[in-house]
Short mmCIF file of C-alpha atoms and ligand atoms in Angstrom, two decimals:
data_model
loop_
_atom_site.label_atom_id
_atom_site.label_comp_id
_atom_site.label_asym_id
_atom_site.label_seq_id
_atom_site.Cartn_x
_atom_site.Cartn_y
_atom_site.Cartn_z
CA UNK H 1 -4.58 -14.93 13.25
CA UNK H 2 -5.82 -13.28 10.64
CA UNK H 3 -6.22 -9.31 10.93
CA UNK H 4 -7.10 -8.39 7.69
CA UNK H 5 -8.98 -10.30 5.08
CA UNK H 6 -10.00 -9.17 1.30
CA UNK H 7 -12.60 -11.56 -0.78
CA UNK H 8 -13.10 -10.69 -4.37
CA UNK H 9 -12.67 -7.66 -3.57
CA UNK H 10 -14.44 -6.06 -6.91
CA UNK H 11 -13.91 -1.51 -7.85
CA UNK H 12 -15.51 0.13 -11.01
CA UNK H 13 -15.79 3.36 -10.78
CA UNK H 14 -18.23 5.09 -13.69
CA UNK H 15 -17.15 6.12 -17.06
CA UNK H 16 -19.85 8.94 -17.87
CA UNK H 17 -20.28 9.98 -21.91
CA UNK H 18 -22.40 12.11 -23.70
CA UNK H 19 -24.62 15.27 -23.65
CA UNK H 20 -27.18 13.26 -20.65
CA UNK H 21 -23.68 11.92 -19.49
CA UNK H 22 -24.71 8.58 -19.16
CA UNK H 23 -22.47 5.82 -17.76
CA UNK H 24 -21.12 4.22 -20.94
CA UNK H 25 -18.72 1.45 -19.58
CA UNK H 26 -16.41 1.20 -16.20
CA UNK H 27 -13.21 1.51 -15.01
CA UNK H 28 -12.58 -2.17 -14.11
CA UNK H 29 -9.25 -0.62 -10.74
CA UNK H 30 -9.87 -3.31 -9.23
CA UNK H 31 -12.26 -6.84 -10.07
CA UNK H 32 -11.37 -9.55 -8.11
CA UNK H 33 -8.30 -9.50 -5.46
CA UNK H 34 -8.40 -11.84 -2.98
CA UNK H 35 -6.14 -11.84 0.12
CA UNK H 36 -5.31 -11.98 3.75
CA UNK H 37 -2.68 -10.61 6.19
CA UNK H 38 -1.61 -11.68 9.10
CA UNK H 39 -1.28 -10.29 12.38
CA UNK H 40 2.48 -8.82 12.95
CA UNK H 41 3.42 -9.44 9.01
CA UNK H 42 4.02 -7.19 6.64
CA UNK H 43 2.28 -7.53 3.04
CA UNK H 44 3.65 -5.43 0.07
CA UNK H 45 1.62 -4.87 -3.47
CA UNK H 46 3.86 -4.55 -5.96
CA UNK H 47 2.82 -3.28 -9.60
CA UNK H 48 2.74 -0.75 -12.57
CA UNK H 49 0.50 2.61 -12.02
CA UNK H 50 -3.09 2.46 -12.38
CA UNK H 51 -2.93 -1.60 -11.53
CA UNK H 52 -5.46 -0.89 -8.87
CA UNK H 53 -2.82 -0.41 -5.40
CA UNK H 54 -4.44 2.81 -4.16
CA UNK H 55 -7.74 1.91 -4.57
CA UNK H 56 -7.61 -1.46 -2.90
CA UNK H 57 -6.24 0.56 0.37
CA UNK H 58 -9.25 3.57 -0.36
CA UNK H 59 -11.96 0.63 -0.24
CA UNK H 60 -10.33 -0.83 2.71
CA UNK H 61 -10.50 2.61 4.86
CA UNK H 62 -14.34 3.14 2.53
CA UNK H 63 -12.63 6.93 0.82
CA UNK H 64 -14.42 5.14 -1.37
CA UNK H 65 -17.52 2.45 -2.75
CA UNK H 66 -16.33 -0.85 -3.44
CA UNK H 67 -18.53 -2.57 -5.91
CA UNK H 68 -18.62 -5.85 -4.38
CA UNK H 69 -17.09 -8.59 -2.78
CA UNK H 70 -16.09 -8.73 0.75
CA UNK H 71 -13.36 -6.76 4.06
CA UNK H 72 -12.61 -8.01 6.53
CA UNK H 73 -10.72 -6.86 9.41
CA UNK H 74 -10.34 -8.43 13.37
CA UNK H 75 -13.34 -10.32 12.32
CA UNK H 76 -15.52 -7.63 11.22
CA UNK H 77 -16.54 -6.77 7.69
CA UNK H 78 -16.46 -3.91 6.70
CA UNK H 79 -17.97 -4.32 3.84
CA UNK H 80 -21.55 -4.35 5.32
CA UNK H 81 -21.06 -0.90 7.50
CA UNK H 82 -21.41 2.57 5.80
CA UNK H 83 -18.67 5.70 6.18
CA UNK H 84 -20.24 6.88 9.61
CA UNK H 85 -19.96 3.49 11.42
CA UNK H 86 -16.30 2.87 10.09
CA UNK H 87 -15.51 5.79 12.98
CA UNK H 88 -14.47 2.37 15.25
CA UNK H 89 -12.39 1.18 12.81
CA UNK H 90 -10.60 3.64 11.67
CA UNK H 91 -8.75 3.92 14.38
CA UNK H 92 -7.50 0.87 13.78
CA UNK H 93 -6.69 1.53 10.30
CA UNK H 94 -4.10 3.94 9.59
CA UNK H 95 -2.62 5.11 6.39
CA UNK H 96 1.04 6.95 5.37
CA UNK H 97 0.22 8.79 2.13
CA UNK H 98 2.80 8.87 -1.08
CA UNK H 99 3.60 12.18 -0.64
CA UNK H 100 4.63 13.88 2.33
CA UNK H 101 4.31 17.75 0.56
CA UNK H 102 1.06 17.55 0.03
CA UNK H 103 -0.42 15.36 2.78
CA UNK H 104 0.43 17.33 5.23
CA UNK H 105 -2.24 20.91 5.82
CA UNK H 106 0.46 24.00 5.72
CA UNK H 107 -1.56 26.27 7.64
CA UNK H 108 -1.41 24.22 10.67
CA UNK H 109 1.24 23.72 12.97
CA UNK H 110 2.75 20.02 13.74
CA UNK H 111 1.12 19.91 16.99
CA UNK H 112 -2.22 20.91 15.99
CA UNK H 113 -1.35 17.96 12.36
CA UNK H 114 -0.51 15.19 14.77
CA UNK H 115 -3.06 16.70 17.40
CA UNK H 116 -5.99 16.14 14.47
CA UNK H 117 -7.08 12.19 15.05
CA UNK H 118 -6.51 12.26 18.68
CA UNK H 119 -9.02 14.72 19.06
CA UNK H 120 -11.28 12.80 17.13
CA UNK H 121 -11.38 10.66 19.62
CA UNK H 122 -10.52 11.24 22.42
CA UNK H 123 -11.05 14.16 25.34
CA UNK H 124 -7.89 14.44 26.35
CA UNK H 125 -6.27 18.04 28.08
CA UNK H 126 -3.91 20.33 27.00
CA UNK H 127 -1.28 19.31 29.02
CA UNK H 128 -1.90 15.33 28.43
CA UNK H 129 -1.91 16.11 23.84
CA UNK H 130 1.38 18.30 24.74
CA UNK H 131 3.32 15.56 26.25
CA UNK H 132 1.37 12.87 23.98
CA UNK H 133 2.51 15.11 20.61
CA UNK H 134 5.84 15.16 22.12
CA UNK H 135 6.35 11.81 23.17
CA UNK H 136 5.47 10.89 19.41
CA UNK H 137 8.26 13.22 18.03
CA UNK H 138 10.92 11.72 19.70
CA UNK H 139 9.67 8.33 18.96
CA UNK H 140 9.84 9.31 14.71
CA UNK H 141 13.09 10.50 15.72
CA UNK H 142 12.23 14.45 15.64
CA UNK H 143 12.79 17.70 18.06
CA UNK H 144 9.64 18.22 20.58
CA UNK H 145 10.05 21.71 20.38
CA UNK H 146 9.20 20.77 16.25
CA UNK H 147 5.91 21.51 17.03
CA UNK H 148 5.53 25.13 17.70
CA UNK H 149 6.70 24.53 13.87
CA UNK H 150 4.73 24.65 10.58
CA UNK H 151 5.67 21.78 7.90
CA UNK H 152 7.17 24.26 4.82
CA UNK H 153 10.19 24.05 8.01
CA UNK H 154 11.37 20.57 7.22
CA UNK H 155 12.18 17.90 5.09
CA UNK H 156 10.92 16.11 2.57
CA UNK H 157 12.13 12.73 4.99
CA UNK H 158 10.50 14.83 7.95
CA UNK H 159 7.15 15.84 6.42
CA UNK H 160 7.30 12.18 6.26
CA UNK H 161 7.90 11.13 10.01
CA UNK H 162 5.55 13.69 10.87
CA UNK H 163 3.04 11.87 9.05
CA UNK H 164 3.74 8.49 10.73
CA UNK H 165 3.46 9.69 13.72
CA UNK H 166 0.10 11.39 13.17
CA UNK H 167 -0.81 7.78 11.69
CA UNK H 168 0.66 6.65 15.82
CA UNK H 169 -0.94 8.31 18.39
CA UNK H 170 -4.07 5.95 18.68
CA UNK H 171 -2.36 3.16 18.82
CA UNK H 172 -3.97 1.60 15.18
CA UNK H 173 -3.45 -2.24 14.72
CA UNK H 174 -2.76 -1.66 10.58
CA UNK H 175 -0.79 0.45 8.75
CA UNK H 176 -1.68 1.48 4.49
CA UNK H 177 1.23 3.08 3.61
CA UNK H 178 0.66 3.97 0.15
CA UNK H 179 4.22 4.51 -1.50
CA UNK H 180 5.78 5.93 1.79
CA UNK H 181 9.58 6.73 0.16
CA UNK H 182 8.67 7.31 -3.18
CA UNK H 183 8.73 10.86 -2.53
CA UNK H 184 11.89 11.29 -1.07
CA UNK H 185 15.87 11.57 -1.69
CA UNK H 186 17.48 7.57 -2.51
CA UNK H 187 19.49 8.81 0.60
CA UNK H 188 16.50 9.63 2.66
CA UNK H 189 14.44 5.92 1.35
CA UNK H 190 16.49 3.70 2.93
CA UNK H 191 16.06 6.05 6.34
CA UNK H 192 12.22 6.11 6.71
CA UNK H 193 12.17 2.00 5.59
CA UNK H 194 14.36 1.30 8.40
CA UNK H 195 12.96 2.97 11.11
CA UNK H 196 9.09 1.83 10.05
CA UNK H 197 10.33 -1.39 10.05
CA UNK H 198 11.94 -0.55 13.97
CA UNK H 199 8.10 1.03 14.18
CA UNK H 200 6.19 -1.83 13.26
CA UNK H 201 8.62 -4.33 16.00
CA UNK H 202 8.03 -2.32 18.45
CA UNK H 203 4.47 -1.46 18.07
CA UNK H 204 3.38 -4.63 16.95
CA UNK H 205 2.38 -3.36 13.57
CA UNK H 206 0.60 -4.88 10.60
CA UNK H 207 1.41 -2.80 7.20
CA UNK H 208 0.04 -3.41 4.37
CA UNK H 209 2.78 -1.64 1.92
CA UNK H 210 2.66 -0.11 -1.23
CA UNK H 211 4.51 0.16 -4.18
CA UNK H 212 5.99 -0.35 -7.56
CA UNK H 213 9.78 -0.64 -6.46
CA UNK H 214 10.54 -4.36 -6.27
CA UNK H 215 13.79 -3.64 -4.41
CA UNK H 216 11.73 -1.69 -1.69
CA UNK H 217 9.32 -4.56 -1.62
CA UNK H 218 11.26 -6.64 -1.18
CA UNK H 219 13.08 -5.27 1.41
CA UNK H 220 10.28 -4.35 3.40
CA UNK H 221 7.98 -7.30 3.15
CA UNK H 222 7.12 -10.45 4.27
CA UNK H 223 4.95 -11.19 1.51
CA UNK H 224 3.87 -9.70 -1.77
CA UNK H 225 0.46 -10.60 -4.33
CA UNK H 226 1.87 -8.56 -7.88
CA UNK H 227 -0.89 -7.02 -9.59
CA UNK H 228 -1.17 -6.22 -13.23
CA UNK H 229 -4.71 -4.30 -14.36
CA UNK H 230 -6.93 -4.59 -11.34
CA UNK H 231 -5.75 -8.37 -10.79
CA UNK H 232 -3.32 -10.39 -8.84
CA UNK H 233 -1.14 -11.83 -11.03
CA UNK H 234 0.95 -13.83 -8.89
CA UNK H 235 1.40 -13.97 -4.02
CA UNK H 236 4.17 -15.50 -2.46
CA UNK H 237 6.88 -15.22 -0.09
CA UNK H 238 9.09 -12.32 -1.24
CA UNK H 239 12.13 -14.70 -1.70
CA UNK H 240 9.86 -16.95 -2.91
CA UNK H 241 8.88 -13.85 -5.74
CA UNK H 242 11.75 -12.63 -6.27
CA UNK H 243 13.96 -16.07 -7.00
CA UNK H 244 11.26 -17.60 -9.04
CA UNK H 245 8.98 -15.41 -10.15
CA UNK H 246 6.24 -17.93 -12.18
CA UNK H 247 3.80 -15.39 -14.46
CA UNK H 248 5.81 -13.44 -17.05
CA UNK H 249 4.64 -9.40 -15.48
CA UNK H 250 6.20 -10.33 -12.40
CA UNK H 251 9.58 -12.41 -13.97
CA UNK H 252 9.75 -8.11 -16.16
CA UNK H 253 9.42 -6.79 -12.94
CA UNK H 254 11.89 -8.17 -11.28
CA UNK H 255 14.13 -7.95 -14.89
CA UNK H 256 13.24 -3.45 -13.48
CA UNK H 257 15.01 -4.00 -10.22
CA UNK H 258 18.78 -2.36 -11.32
CA UNK H 259 21.47 -5.65 -10.63
CA UNK H 260 25.07 -5.05 -9.44
CA UNK H 261 25.99 -8.61 -9.68
CA UNK H 262 27.50 -8.22 -13.07
CA UNK H 263 26.30 -12.40 -14.26
CA UNK H 264 22.69 -11.43 -13.17
CA UNK H 265 22.80 -7.81 -15.01
CA UNK H 266 23.47 -9.99 -18.10
CA UNK H 267 21.17 -12.03 -17.29
CA UNK H 268 18.66 -9.23 -16.35
CA UNK H 269 19.13 -7.55 -19.90
CA UNK H 270 18.58 -10.55 -21.79
CA UNK H 271 15.36 -11.04 -20.12
CA UNK H 272 13.91 -7.06 -20.54
CA UNK H 273 15.29 -7.84 -24.90
CA UNK H 274 12.87 -11.03 -24.31
CA UNK H 275 9.70 -10.08 -21.95
CA UNK H 276 8.12 -6.84 -24.54
CA UNK H 277 5.72 -4.82 -23.52
CA UNK H 278 2.26 -6.31 -24.94
CA UNK H 279 2.45 -9.55 -23.02
CA UNK H 280 -1.30 -10.17 -23.68
CA UNK H 281 -0.21 -10.59 -27.43
CA UNK H 282 2.60 -12.41 -27.24
CA UNK H 283 2.43 -14.51 -24.01
CA UNK H 284 -1.25 -15.54 -24.57
CA UNK H 285 -0.92 -18.35 -22.46
CA UNK H 286 -1.34 -15.85 -19.16
CA UNK H 287 -3.84 -14.00 -20.37
CA UNK H 288 -7.54 -15.59 -20.87
CA UNK H 289 -9.65 -14.33 -24.13
CA UNK H 290 -10.75 -11.08 -23.00
CA UNK H 291 -7.25 -10.40 -22.46
CA UNK H 292 -7.64 -10.76 -18.19
CA UNK H 293 -5.39 -12.03 -15.78
CA UNK H 294 -6.52 -15.52 -15.16
CA UNK H 295 -7.27 -16.72 -11.23
CA UNK H 296 -4.86 -17.27 -8.57
CA UNK H 297 -4.28 -20.67 -8.53
CA UNK H 298 -1.85 -22.44 -5.17
CA UNK H 299 1.06 -24.10 -6.73
CA UNK H 300 2.65 -25.08 -3.92
CA UNK H 301 1.54 -23.83 0.74
CA UNK H 302 2.89 -20.91 0.10
CA UNK H 303 2.70 -19.99 -3.59
CA UNK H 304 -0.20 -18.03 -6.26
CA UNK H 305 -0.02 -18.05 -10.08
CA UNK H 306 -2.25 -16.03 -12.15
CA UNK H 307 -2.96 -19.50 -14.96
CA UNK H 308 -5.36 -21.78 -16.57
N1 ATP E 401 -11.60 8.44 -8.63
C1 ATP E 401 -11.81 7.91 -9.70
N2 ATP E 401 -12.68 8.09 -10.77
C2 ATP E 401 -11.73 7.26 -12.01
N3 ATP E 401 -11.19 6.63 -11.92
C3 ATP E 401 -10.24 6.38 -10.80
C4 ATP E 401 -10.47 6.98 -9.91
N4 ATP E 401 -9.14 6.89 -9.30
C5 ATP E 401 -8.45 5.80 -9.71
N5 ATP E 401 -9.18 5.81 -10.89
C6 ATP E 401 -8.64 4.37 -12.10
O1 ATP E 401 -8.36 3.24 -10.74
C7 ATP E 401 -7.20 2.82 -12.27
C8 ATP E 401 -6.74 2.62 -10.51
O2 ATP E 401 -5.87 3.35 -10.22
P1 ATP E 401 -5.05 3.40 -8.85
O3 ATP E 401 -4.91 4.38 -8.32
O4 ATP E 401 -5.89 2.64 -7.65
O5 ATP E 401 -3.59 2.98 -9.32
P2 ATP E 401 -2.66 2.52 -8.55
O6 ATP E 401 -1.99 1.11 -8.68
O7 ATP E 401 -2.41 2.57 -6.58
O8 ATP E 401 -0.68 3.95 -9.25
P3 ATP E 401 -0.04 4.65 -8.93
O9 ATP E 401 1.07 3.32 -9.17
O10 ATP E 401 0.12 5.64 -10.56
O11 ATP E 401 -0.28 5.29 -7.23
C9 ATP E 401 -6.67 3.91 -12.79
O12 ATP E 401 -6.54 3.01 -14.30
C10 ATP E 401 -6.83 5.20 -12.96
O13 ATP E 401 -7.28 6.00 -13.52
MG1 MG E 402 -0.97 4.57 -5.84
#
C-alpha cells in the first residue's frame, strides 16, 4: 500500500530586495518533485547541500508552506489542510533531526522531552506517563533512570536515541529522518543506523531517510531518489542506483564514495577526474536550455531517470 505520495511538489522561497522589500525573484528549493513511499519501506533522498531535501520533509509536516503540488498521506490530501487541521496527522508523521545537540531543549529533563508529544495527544496519569517514558528509554537502549537527567549529561549518540524515543511514543506510521547520523562520530553512526532498522521491524515503520552520504543511504534504503537543485534526477532500487547509475550527477555521487576494493577505487578515481563540477556546461545532454534537469522517465519498472 502507498503510504505517502508526493505529486509535482514545488516550494519556492521569495527573495526580497530593494527599499520596498518587494519580491525580486524566487529560490526554487523544490521544483516539481514526485515520488511515493510504500508502507514499511525506507526511501532515501540523497543530494548535495541545498538540493531541497529538508524542504521536502518540512513541507510534508507543514512546517513550511508549499507553493503547489499535492501531498497525499494514507489516502488524505494534506495539501488542503491548515497547520491546525494537521494535528491528527502530525501524530502519524514524526521527524528525527540532524543535530542531537540543538534539537533537545537543554532546560528540560529527559522525561519531559520524551513525554511532550504524548501530552499533546493523550491524557495519561503521572504514573502511566512515567511507565511509558521508561518503556521507550528501554526500547532505545537507555537506562530508565535517564529520565531524571538533562540532555547535556548524554553523548551525541545517546541524545539521538532520546530524540528517537520522543518520536516513537505516539506510534507514528511514517518517520522522516533528516540526516539522523551526520552529526555523530563514525563509530556511533553504524550503531544508530542498525538500531533504526531494528525499530523499523518492531514498530512496522516507514522511513523517509534524508542524507547526503550515498554510502549510508544505500545501507539503509530500499529505494533511492537522487536530488539535484530542487529536482529528482534519478530514482530506483538501491542496488540499481548503485550498480547502474544513469544520470551524470548520480555517477558523480557514487564516484565520491570511498572504496576499499583497489580495482573499484581506481575506476572511481578515473571517473572523478572525468566528471568535473560544471555539469551543465560539460554535460548539456542531461539538462534543458535553462540548465534544469529534465522530468523523470522510466527506463525499467523500478528505475527512473531525468532525460529529454
Ligand atoms: N526559510 C528559507 N528561506 C529562504 N530560502 C530557504 C529557506 N530554507 C531553505 N532555503 C533554500 O532552499 C534551498 C534548499 O534548502 P534545503 O534546506 O531543503 O536543502 P538540503 O538539501 O536539505 O541541504 P542540506 O544537505 O545542507 O541540509 C537552499 O538553496 C536554501 O538556501
Ligand atoms: Mg537539510
